[in-house]
Coordinates of C-alpha atoms and ligand atoms in Angstrom, one line a residue:
M117 CA -25.6 72.7 55.0
S118 CA -25.1 74.0 51.4
S119 CA -28.3 74.0 49.4
K120 CA -27.0 71.2 47.3
D121 CA -26.3 69.1 50.4
E122 CA -29.7 70.0 51.7
K123 CA -31.5 68.9 48.5
S124 CA -29.8 65.5 48.5
H125 CA -30.5 65.1 52.2
K126 CA -34.2 65.8 51.6
A127 CA -34.4 63.5 48.6
R128 CA -33.6 60.5 50.7
H129 CA -36.0 61.5 53.5
L130 CA -39.6 60.5 52.9
I131 CA -42.7 60.3 55.0
G132 CA -44.2 56.8 55.6
I133 CA -47.6 56.1 57.3
D134 CA -48.7 52.7 58.5
I135 CA -52.5 52.4 58.9
G136 CA -53.4 49.6 61.3
G137 CA -56.5 48.3 63.1
T138 CA -55.4 49.8 66.5
G139 CA -52.9 52.6 65.6
I140 CA -51.9 54.8 62.6
K141 CA -48.2 55.4 62.8
G142 CA -45.9 57.6 60.8
G143 CA -42.3 58.6 60.6
I144 CA -39.8 60.3 58.3
V145 CA -37.7 57.5 56.7
D146 CA -34.1 57.8 55.9
L147 CA -34.0 55.7 52.8
K148 CA -30.3 55.3 52.7
K149 CA -30.3 53.6 56.1
G150 CA -33.7 52.0 55.9
K151 CA -34.6 53.5 59.3
L152 CA -36.6 56.3 60.8
A153 CA -34.9 59.6 61.2
G154 CA -36.4 60.7 64.5
D155 CA -39.3 59.3 66.5
R156 CA -42.3 57.6 65.3
F157 CA -45.7 59.4 65.7
R158 CA -48.8 57.4 66.6
I159 CA -52.5 58.2 66.9
P160 CA -55.1 55.5 67.8
T161 CA -57.2 54.4 64.9
P162 CA -60.5 56.1 65.1
Q163 CA -63.5 53.9 65.7
P164 CA -65.4 53.3 63.3
A165 CA -62.4 53.5 61.0
T166 CA -64.3 55.1 58.2
P167 CA -62.3 56.6 55.3
E168 CA -63.0 60.1 56.3
A169 CA -61.9 59.6 60.0
V170 CA -58.8 57.7 59.0
A171 CA -57.9 60.3 56.4
D172 CA -58.2 63.0 59.1
V173 CA -55.7 61.1 61.2
V174 CA -53.3 60.5 58.4
A175 CA -53.4 64.4 57.7
E176 CA -52.6 65.1 61.3
I177 CA -49.7 62.8 61.4
V178 CA -48.3 64.2 58.2
K179 CA -48.8 67.7 59.6
E180 CA -46.9 66.9 62.7
L181 CA -44.0 65.2 60.8
S182 CA -43.8 68.1 58.4
T183 CA -42.9 70.5 61.2
R184 CA -39.8 68.6 62.1
E185 CA -36.3 69.7 61.2
G186 CA -35.2 67.7 58.0
A187 CA -38.8 67.0 57.0
P188 CA -39.3 66.6 53.2
D189 CA -40.7 69.6 51.3
A190 CA -44.4 70.1 51.4
D191 CA -45.0 68.7 47.8
T192 CA -43.1 65.6 48.4
P193 CA -45.0 62.3 47.9
V194 CA -46.1 60.4 50.9
G195 CA -46.3 56.6 51.2
V196 CA -49.1 54.9 53.1
T197 CA -50.0 51.3 54.0
F198 CA -53.4 49.8 54.1
P199 CA -54.5 46.4 55.5
G200 CA -56.1 45.2 52.3
I201 CA -55.6 44.6 48.6
I202 CA -54.6 47.8 46.7
Q203 CA -54.7 47.6 43.0
H204 CA -54.1 50.7 40.8
G205 CA -54.7 52.8 43.8
V206 CA -58.0 51.3 44.6
V207 CA -59.0 49.2 47.7
R208 CA -60.1 45.8 46.6
S209 CA -60.6 43.8 49.8
A210 CA -61.5 44.8 53.4
A211 CA -61.4 41.6 55.5
N212 CA -60.6 43.3 58.8
V213 CA -61.5 46.9 58.2
D214 CA -64.6 49.1 57.8
K215 CA -66.4 47.8 54.7
S216 CA -67.0 51.4 53.4
W217 CA -63.3 51.2 52.2
L218 CA -64.2 48.6 49.4
D219 CA -63.6 49.9 45.9
L220 CA -62.5 53.3 47.2
P221 CA -59.8 55.0 45.1
I222 CA -57.7 55.5 48.2
D223 CA -54.6 57.0 46.4
S224 CA -56.7 59.9 44.9
M225 CA -58.8 60.4 48.0
L226 CA -55.6 60.9 50.2
T227 CA -53.8 62.8 47.5
E228 CA -56.7 65.2 47.6
R229 CA -56.9 65.4 51.5
L230 CA -53.2 65.9 52.0
G231 CA -52.5 68.2 48.9
R232 CA -49.6 66.2 47.9
P233 CA -49.0 62.9 46.0
V234 CA -49.8 59.7 47.9
E235 CA -49.1 56.2 47.0
V236 CA -50.8 53.4 48.9
I237 CA -49.5 49.8 49.4
N238 CA -50.8 46.7 51.2
D239 CA -49.4 46.6 54.7
A240 CA -47.7 43.2 54.4
D241 CA -46.2 44.2 51.0
A242 CA -44.7 47.3 52.6
A243 CA -43.3 45.1 55.4
G244 CA -41.9 42.7 52.7
L245 CA -40.4 45.4 50.6
A246 CA -38.6 46.9 53.7
E247 CA -37.3 43.4 54.8
A248 CA -36.1 42.5 51.4
R249 CA -34.1 45.7 51.0
Y250 CA -33.0 46.5 54.5
G251 CA -33.8 43.5 56.8
A252 CA -33.8 39.8 57.0
G253 CA -34.3 39.3 53.3
E254 CA -31.5 41.5 52.1
G255 CA -29.4 39.7 49.5
V256 CA -31.5 36.5 49.5
D257 CA -32.2 35.1 46.1
G258 CA -35.2 33.2 45.1
T259 CA -38.6 33.2 46.8
V260 CA -38.8 34.9 50.2
L261 CA -42.2 34.9 52.0
V262 CA -42.8 37.5 54.7
I263 CA -45.8 36.4 56.8
T264 CA -47.2 38.9 59.3
L265 CA -49.3 37.6 62.2
G266 CA -51.6 40.2 63.7
T267 CA -55.2 40.8 63.4
G268 CA -55.2 38.9 60.2
I269 CA -52.4 37.1 58.4
G270 CA -50.6 39.3 55.9
S271 CA -48.0 38.1 53.3
A272 CA -45.5 39.5 50.9
F273 CA -44.1 37.5 48.1
I274 CA -40.6 38.4 47.1
F275 CA -38.7 36.9 44.3
N276 CA -35.0 37.9 43.7
G277 CA -35.6 41.0 45.9
Q278 CA -38.6 42.1 43.8
L279 CA -42.1 42.3 45.3
V280 CA -45.0 40.4 43.5
P281 CA -47.8 42.4 44.9
N282 CA -51.1 41.4 46.6
A283 CA -50.4 37.8 47.5
E284 CA -53.2 37.1 50.0
L285 CA -51.7 34.0 51.6
G286 CA -53.5 34.7 54.9
H287 CA -56.8 33.7 53.1
L288 CA -55.7 30.2 52.0
E289 CA -58.1 27.6 53.0
V290 CA -56.6 25.3 55.5
D291 CA -58.7 22.4 57.0
G292 CA -61.8 24.1 55.8
H293 CA -61.1 27.5 57.3
D294 CA -59.7 30.8 56.1
A295 CA -56.3 30.4 57.6
E296 CA -56.1 33.8 59.3
T297 CA -59.3 33.0 61.2
K298 CA -57.4 30.2 63.1
A299 CA -53.6 31.0 62.9
S300 CA -53.4 34.9 63.3
A301 CA -52.1 36.4 66.5
V302 CA -55.7 37.7 67.3
A303 CA -57.2 34.2 66.8
R304 CA -54.7 32.8 69.2
E305 CA -55.8 35.3 71.9
R306 CA -59.5 34.9 71.1
D307 CA -59.3 31.1 71.4
G308 CA -57.1 31.4 74.6
L309 CA -54.4 29.0 73.1
S310 CA -51.0 28.3 74.8
W311 CA -48.1 29.0 72.6
Q312 CA -47.7 25.2 72.1
E313 CA -51.2 24.8 71.0
Y314 CA -50.9 27.8 68.7
S315 CA -47.6 26.3 67.2
V316 CA -49.7 23.3 66.1
L317 CA -52.0 25.7 64.0
L318 CA -49.0 27.7 62.7
Q319 CA -47.2 24.5 61.7
R320 CA -50.3 23.3 59.8
Y321 CA -50.4 26.7 58.1
L322 CA -46.7 27.2 57.3
S323 CA -46.2 23.7 56.0
H324 CA -49.0 24.2 53.6
V325 CA -47.6 27.4 52.4
E326 CA -44.1 25.7 52.2
F327 CA -45.5 22.9 50.0
L328 CA -47.2 25.3 47.7
F329 CA -44.3 27.7 47.1
S330 CA -41.0 26.0 48.4
P331 CA -39.6 29.3 49.5
E332 CA -35.9 29.8 50.4
L333 CA -36.9 31.8 53.6
F334 CA -39.8 32.6 55.7
I335 CA -39.7 35.9 57.5
I336 CA -42.2 36.3 60.4
G337 CA -43.5 39.8 61.3
G338 CA -46.2 41.3 63.3
G339 CA -46.4 41.9 67.0
I340 CA -45.9 38.3 68.1
S341 CA -42.7 37.9 66.2
K342 CA -41.2 39.3 69.4
R343 CA -42.4 36.0 71.1
A344 CA -40.9 33.8 68.5
D345 CA -38.9 31.9 71.1
E346 CA -42.3 30.5 72.3
Y347 CA -43.2 28.9 69.0
F348 CA -40.3 28.7 66.6
P349 CA -38.8 25.7 68.6
H350 CA -42.1 23.7 68.1
L351 CA -42.2 24.2 64.2
D352 CA -40.7 21.6 61.9
L353 CA -40.2 23.0 58.4
R354 CA -37.6 22.4 55.7
T355 CA -37.6 26.2 55.0
K356 CA -35.3 28.5 57.1
I357 CA -37.4 30.7 59.4
V358 CA -36.5 34.0 60.9
T359 CA -38.2 37.0 62.5
A360 CA -38.5 40.3 60.8
E361 CA -35.7 42.7 61.5
L362 CA -37.5 46.1 61.1
K363 CA -40.0 45.2 63.8
N364 CA -42.6 47.9 64.4
D365 CA -41.1 50.2 61.7
A366 CA -41.4 47.8 58.7
G367 CA -44.6 49.2 57.5
I368 CA -43.6 52.8 57.7
V369 CA -40.2 52.1 56.0
G370 CA -41.8 50.1 53.3
A371 CA -44.4 52.7 52.5
A372 CA -41.7 55.3 52.1
L373 CA -39.6 53.0 50.0
E374 CA -42.7 52.2 47.7
V375 CA -43.4 55.8 47.1
A376 CA -39.6 56.5 46.5
L377 CA -39.5 53.7 43.9
H378 CA -42.7 54.8 42.1
H379 CA -41.5 58.4 41.8
K380 CA -38.0 57.2 40.9
L381 CA -36.5 59.0 44.0
A382 CA -34.8 55.7 44.8
K383 CA -33.6 52.7 42.8
Ligands
BGC104 C1 -55.8 41.2 54.6 C2 -54.5 41.5 53.9 C3 -53.5 42.2 55.0 C4 -53.5 41.3 56.3 C5 -52.8 42.0 57.3 C6 -55.7 40.4 55.8 O1 -56.9 40.1 56.3 O2 -56.7 40.5 53.6 O3 -54.6 42.4 52.9 O4 -52.3 42.3 54.5 O5 -54.9 41.0 56.7 O6 -53.3 43.3 57.7

């Protein structure tokens, strides 16, 4: 490869890390294709998931990815997701994570720990960005809502391909409850619900969101999007509903895309 080719090749490869409740996953993202270049690297989330313990794991993942052929240069920014509100690089909610994260300046903490610029984005927002650019929301005008069903309910609000950050639609109150405490994937398991029983709760939740926002499209992500055949047929919505296309990699890809956009490494 000529040095010019090598430079442009590196510019479109960035590291993305997805911090989740059970695992922390990372990969080198090819931003032209919106896919991982090489395998994903995963380490179980340390328990308790304190900022220090999580930062150590993030550093370990970045170190492993950096030894790979085609890895971005050591001073290249890294994108990271976090399962809470992130505003101006600060954690502003910690519904399903260790409470010591609250009000932590996560961007600067990880930047210092890794010795390279880090940009953190909400996990569902990252999945939304990735789906809007490379997945099920590509080319869709108007409002697209990406809803992730996992430990909690995450949401990304996309309008004409642009992310409106930190929409916390998993915390809408439905029938007197915080929606995610009844309609998340973990709530289904905890309450021992059949898919049909779960569909009733999901219907209640999604029809409320539909009424509030009249989206053009719902994109459902999170682990149980794989089982959509079990509950999509029971849903009755006027909005088109599809599963996320980037599956497990949406967070990693979205994290890398966010940092690329922020540092003007991508348009
Ligand atoms: C958090 C969101 C997050 C979602 C999925 C919710 O409890 O409030 O910020 O995106 O869980 O992890």
